[in-house]
mmCIF file of C-alpha atoms in Angstrom:
data_model
loop_
_atom_site.group_PDB
_atom_site.id
_atom_site.type_symbol
_atom_site.label_atom_id
_atom_site.label_comp_id
_atom_site.label_asym_id
_atom_site.label_seq_id
_atom_site.Cartn_x
_atom_site.Cartn_y
_atom_site.Cartn_z
ATOM 1 C CA LEU A 9 -0.896 -28.828 -24.141
ATOM 2 C CA THR A 10 -3.200 -31.776 -24.499
ATOM 3 C CA LEU A 11 -4.613 -33.778 -21.636
ATOM 4 C CA THR A 12 -2.912 -37.097 -21.043
ATOM 5 C CA ASN A 13 -2.667 -39.502 -18.162
ATOM 6 C CA ASP A 14 0.790 -40.755 -19.050
ATOM 7 C CA PHE A 15 3.297 -38.410 -17.423
ATOM 8 C CA GLU A 16 6.362 -40.303 -18.642
ATOM 9 C CA GLU A 17 5.359 -39.774 -22.275
ATOM 10 C CA THR A 18 4.988 -36.005 -22.010
ATOM 11 C CA GLY A 19 7.395 -33.320 -23.091
ATOM 12 C CA LEU A 20 7.745 -32.211 -19.453
ATOM 13 C CA TYR A 21 9.299 -35.503 -18.426
ATOM 14 C CA GLU A 22 11.551 -35.697 -21.477
ATOM 15 C CA LYS A 23 12.619 -32.073 -21.186
ATOM 16 C CA TYR A 24 13.845 -32.287 -17.618
ATOM 17 C CA ILE A 25 14.782 -35.886 -16.969
ATOM 18 C CA SER A 26 16.101 -37.339 -20.230
ATOM 19 C CA ARG A 27 18.702 -34.677 -20.959
ATOM 20 C CA ASP A 28 22.292 -33.677 -20.270
ATOM 21 C CA GLY A 29 23.228 -36.890 -18.512
ATOM 22 C CA MET A 30 20.388 -36.613 -15.996
ATOM 23 C CA SER A 31 18.275 -39.698 -15.728
ATOM 24 C CA LEU A 32 16.153 -41.202 -13.018
ATOM 25 C CA ALA A 33 17.512 -44.556 -14.171
ATOM 26 C CA ARG A 34 20.888 -43.754 -12.571
ATOM 27 C CA TYR A 35 22.147 -41.609 -9.732
ATOM 28 C CA ILE A 36 22.070 -37.860 -10.239
ATOM 29 C CA LYS A 37 24.454 -35.252 -8.891
ATOM 30 C CA TYR A 38 23.738 -32.045 -7.036
ATOM 31 C CA LYS A 39 24.492 -30.043 -10.189
ATOM 32 C CA HIS A 40 21.557 -31.866 -11.818
ATOM 33 C CA VAL A 41 19.288 -30.921 -8.922
ATOM 34 C CA LYS A 42 20.335 -27.268 -9.269
ATOM 35 C CA GLU A 43 19.852 -27.367 -13.065
ATOM 36 C CA LEU A 44 16.393 -28.866 -12.627
ATOM 37 C CA ASN A 45 15.517 -26.168 -10.084
ATOM 38 C CA ALA A 46 16.736 -23.445 -12.471
ATOM 39 C CA HIS A 47 14.630 -24.819 -15.332
ATOM 40 C CA ILE A 48 11.537 -25.054 -13.148
ATOM 41 C CA LEU A 49 12.032 -21.519 -11.825
ATOM 42 C CA SER A 50 12.435 -20.091 -15.315
ATOM 43 C CA GLU A 51 9.297 -21.704 -16.698
ATOM 44 C CA TYR A 52 7.024 -21.822 -13.654
ATOM 45 C CA ASP A 53 7.851 -18.527 -11.938
ATOM 46 C CA HIS A 54 4.118 -17.964 -11.375
ATOM 47 C CA VAL A 55 3.961 -20.947 -9.026
ATOM 48 C CA ALA A 56 7.573 -21.774 -8.001
ATOM 49 C CA ARG A 57 10.040 -19.770 -5.926
ATOM 50 C CA LEU A 58 13.510 -20.553 -4.639
ATOM 51 C CA VAL A 59 14.297 -20.340 -0.946
ATOM 52 C CA ASP A 60 18.033 -20.532 -0.201
ATOM 53 C CA VAL A 61 18.832 -21.927 3.217
ATOM 54 C CA PRO A 62 22.485 -21.473 4.277
ATOM 55 C CA ASN A 63 24.418 -24.637 5.009
ATOM 56 C CA ASN A 64 25.727 -23.171 8.282
ATOM 57 C CA LEU A 65 22.919 -23.762 10.706
ATOM 58 C CA SER A 66 25.216 -25.393 13.269
ATOM 59 C CA ASP A 67 28.735 -24.950 14.599
ATOM 60 C CA ARG A 68 30.252 -27.834 12.662
ATOM 61 C CA THR A 69 32.465 -27.297 9.605
ATOM 62 C CA TYR A 70 30.935 -28.175 6.261
ATOM 63 C CA MET A 71 32.791 -29.606 3.282
ATOM 64 C CA THR A 72 30.960 -27.325 0.884
ATOM 65 C CA SER A 73 29.592 -23.815 0.953
ATOM 66 C CA GLU A 74 26.589 -24.881 -1.141
ATOM 67 C CA TYR A 75 23.185 -23.702 -0.069
ATOM 68 C CA HIS A 76 20.246 -25.967 0.437
ATOM 69 C CA GLN A 77 17.974 -25.194 -2.486
ATOM 70 C CA VAL A 78 14.368 -25.394 -1.399
ATOM 71 C CA LEU A 79 11.730 -24.955 -4.077
ATOM 72 C CA ASN A 80 8.449 -23.536 -2.853
ATOM 73 C CA PHE A 81 5.451 -24.365 -5.035
ATOM 74 C CA GLY A 82 2.368 -22.498 -3.975
ATOM 75 C CA ASN A 83 1.058 -19.115 -2.991
ATOM 76 C CA GLY A 84 4.214 -17.904 -1.212
ATOM 77 C CA ASP A 85 2.279 -16.692 1.820
ATOM 78 C CA ALA A 86 4.481 -17.232 4.886
ATOM 79 C CA ASN A 87 1.385 -17.897 7.012
ATOM 80 C CA ALA A 88 -0.102 -20.513 4.679
ATOM 81 C CA PRO A 89 0.101 -24.188 5.638
ATOM 82 C CA LYS A 90 3.241 -25.933 4.407
ATOM 83 C CA ILE A 91 4.013 -29.423 3.181
ATOM 84 C CA LEU A 92 7.699 -30.419 3.229
ATOM 85 C CA ILE A 93 8.952 -33.131 0.877
ATOM 86 C CA ASP A 94 12.612 -33.855 1.498
ATOM 87 C CA ALA A 95 15.239 -36.515 0.920
ATOM 88 C CA GLY A 96 18.923 -37.242 1.132
ATOM 89 C CA HIS A 97 19.229 -37.258 4.916
ATOM 90 C CA HIS A 98 21.994 -39.861 4.714
ATOM 91 C CA SER A 99 24.744 -39.793 2.107
ATOM 92 C CA ARG A 100 23.816 -43.130 0.535
ATOM 93 C CA GLU A 101 20.124 -42.374 0.066
ATOM 94 C CA LEU A 102 20.655 -41.467 -3.557
ATOM 95 C CA THR A 103 17.391 -42.869 -4.898
ATOM 96 C CA SER A 104 15.358 -40.766 -2.474
ATOM 97 C CA ILE A 105 16.736 -37.625 -4.143
ATOM 98 C CA GLN A 106 15.473 -38.813 -7.505
ATOM 99 C CA MET A 107 12.051 -39.431 -5.996
ATOM 100 C CA VAL A 108 11.798 -35.799 -4.862
ATOM 101 C CA CYS A 109 12.784 -34.611 -8.361
ATOM 102 C CA TYR A 110 10.192 -36.922 -9.891
ATOM 103 C CA THR A 111 7.533 -35.702 -7.450
ATOM 104 C CA MET A 112 8.271 -32.044 -8.308
ATOM 105 C CA LEU A 113 7.839 -32.737 -12.009
ATOM 106 C CA ARG A 114 4.764 -34.871 -11.453
ATOM 107 C CA LEU A 115 3.146 -32.080 -9.430
ATOM 108 C CA LEU A 116 3.890 -29.585 -12.221
ATOM 109 C CA PHE A 117 2.491 -32.003 -14.780
ATOM 110 C CA GLU A 118 -0.753 -32.368 -12.828
ATOM 111 C CA TYR A 119 -0.887 -28.599 -12.335
ATOM 112 C CA GLU A 120 -0.555 -28.008 -16.100
ATOM 113 C CA GLN A 121 -3.195 -30.625 -16.859
ATOM 114 C CA GLU A 122 -5.657 -29.035 -14.443
ATOM 115 C CA MET A 123 -4.987 -25.517 -15.742
ATOM 116 C CA VAL A 124 -6.175 -26.479 -19.238
ATOM 117 C CA SER A 125 -9.114 -28.506 -17.962
ATOM 118 C CA ASP A 126 -12.626 -27.093 -18.045
ATOM 119 C CA ILE A 127 -13.740 -29.057 -14.985
ATOM 120 C CA ASP A 128 -13.365 -26.727 -11.989
ATOM 121 C CA ASN A 129 -14.298 -29.240 -9.294
ATOM 122 C CA GLN A 130 -11.394 -31.518 -10.304
ATOM 123 C CA LYS A 131 -8.588 -28.994 -9.828
ATOM 124 C CA MET A 132 -7.037 -30.544 -6.722
ATOM 125 C CA ILE A 133 -3.432 -29.505 -7.425
ATOM 126 C CA VAL A 134 -4.395 -25.982 -8.484
ATOM 127 C CA ASN A 135 -6.379 -25.602 -5.253
ATOM 128 C CA LEU A 136 -3.578 -27.183 -3.209
ATOM 129 C CA LEU A 137 -1.037 -24.676 -4.534
ATOM 130 C CA ARG A 138 -3.458 -21.766 -4.238
ATOM 131 C CA ASP A 139 -4.005 -22.361 -0.515
ATOM 132 C CA ASN A 140 -0.683 -23.896 0.600
ATOM 133 C CA ASN A 141 3.047 -24.029 0.061
ATOM 134 C CA VAL A 142 4.671 -27.304 -0.967
ATOM 135 C CA LEU A 143 8.374 -27.158 -0.143
ATOM 136 C CA PHE A 144 10.810 -29.473 -1.919
ATOM 137 C CA LEU A 145 14.246 -30.093 -0.426
ATOM 138 C CA PRO A 146 15.878 -32.821 -2.535
ATOM 139 C CA VAL A 147 19.146 -32.974 -0.574
ATOM 140 C CA VAL A 148 19.258 -32.390 3.182
ATOM 141 C CA ASN A 149 22.787 -33.737 3.694
ATOM 142 C CA ILE A 150 24.725 -31.839 1.030
ATOM 143 C CA ASP A 151 28.120 -32.769 2.508
ATOM 144 C CA GLY A 152 27.365 -36.472 2.515
ATOM 145 C CA PHE A 153 25.924 -36.250 -0.987
ATOM 146 C CA TYR A 154 29.066 -34.524 -2.293
ATOM 147 C CA LYS A 155 31.283 -37.103 -0.635
ATOM 148 C CA ILE A 156 29.416 -40.087 -2.037
ATOM 149 C CA CYS A 157 29.220 -38.472 -5.528
ATOM 150 C CA ASN A 158 33.009 -38.257 -5.543
ATOM 151 C CA VAL A 159 33.163 -41.995 -4.806
ATOM 152 C CA TYR A 160 30.916 -42.783 -7.783
ATOM 153 C CA GLU A 161 32.780 -40.550 -10.268
#
């Protein structure tokens, strides 16, 4: 890995975003979010963990039995400070979901860049993930997201 400041021109961006019909230039589906999570977990298991949160936290009936997939980047310590980055509260907030996916990849990009750097006092992301947990929840309203995806198909 070579140091670069241009995230969009790296293999990381191309590998995850410009593939299999997933693009940040158009709306993505929940299957793309899950595929992205699976890829990140397989390659960054030293810093990323999956936390499944059941979609039955209230008495109402849900259209889907999908779980909320929360990715936890960081040290995994339950007592460590947490930062939550979420999106998709309302069914038509489709671009916000893409922003969370972009932010996850951008954080991993910066993490990789800092890991190969020789300058210890400039490792902000490495230190952030060492001392904290950054939780990514791309889709809060899974039901609404499913419903609106069916409209766009």
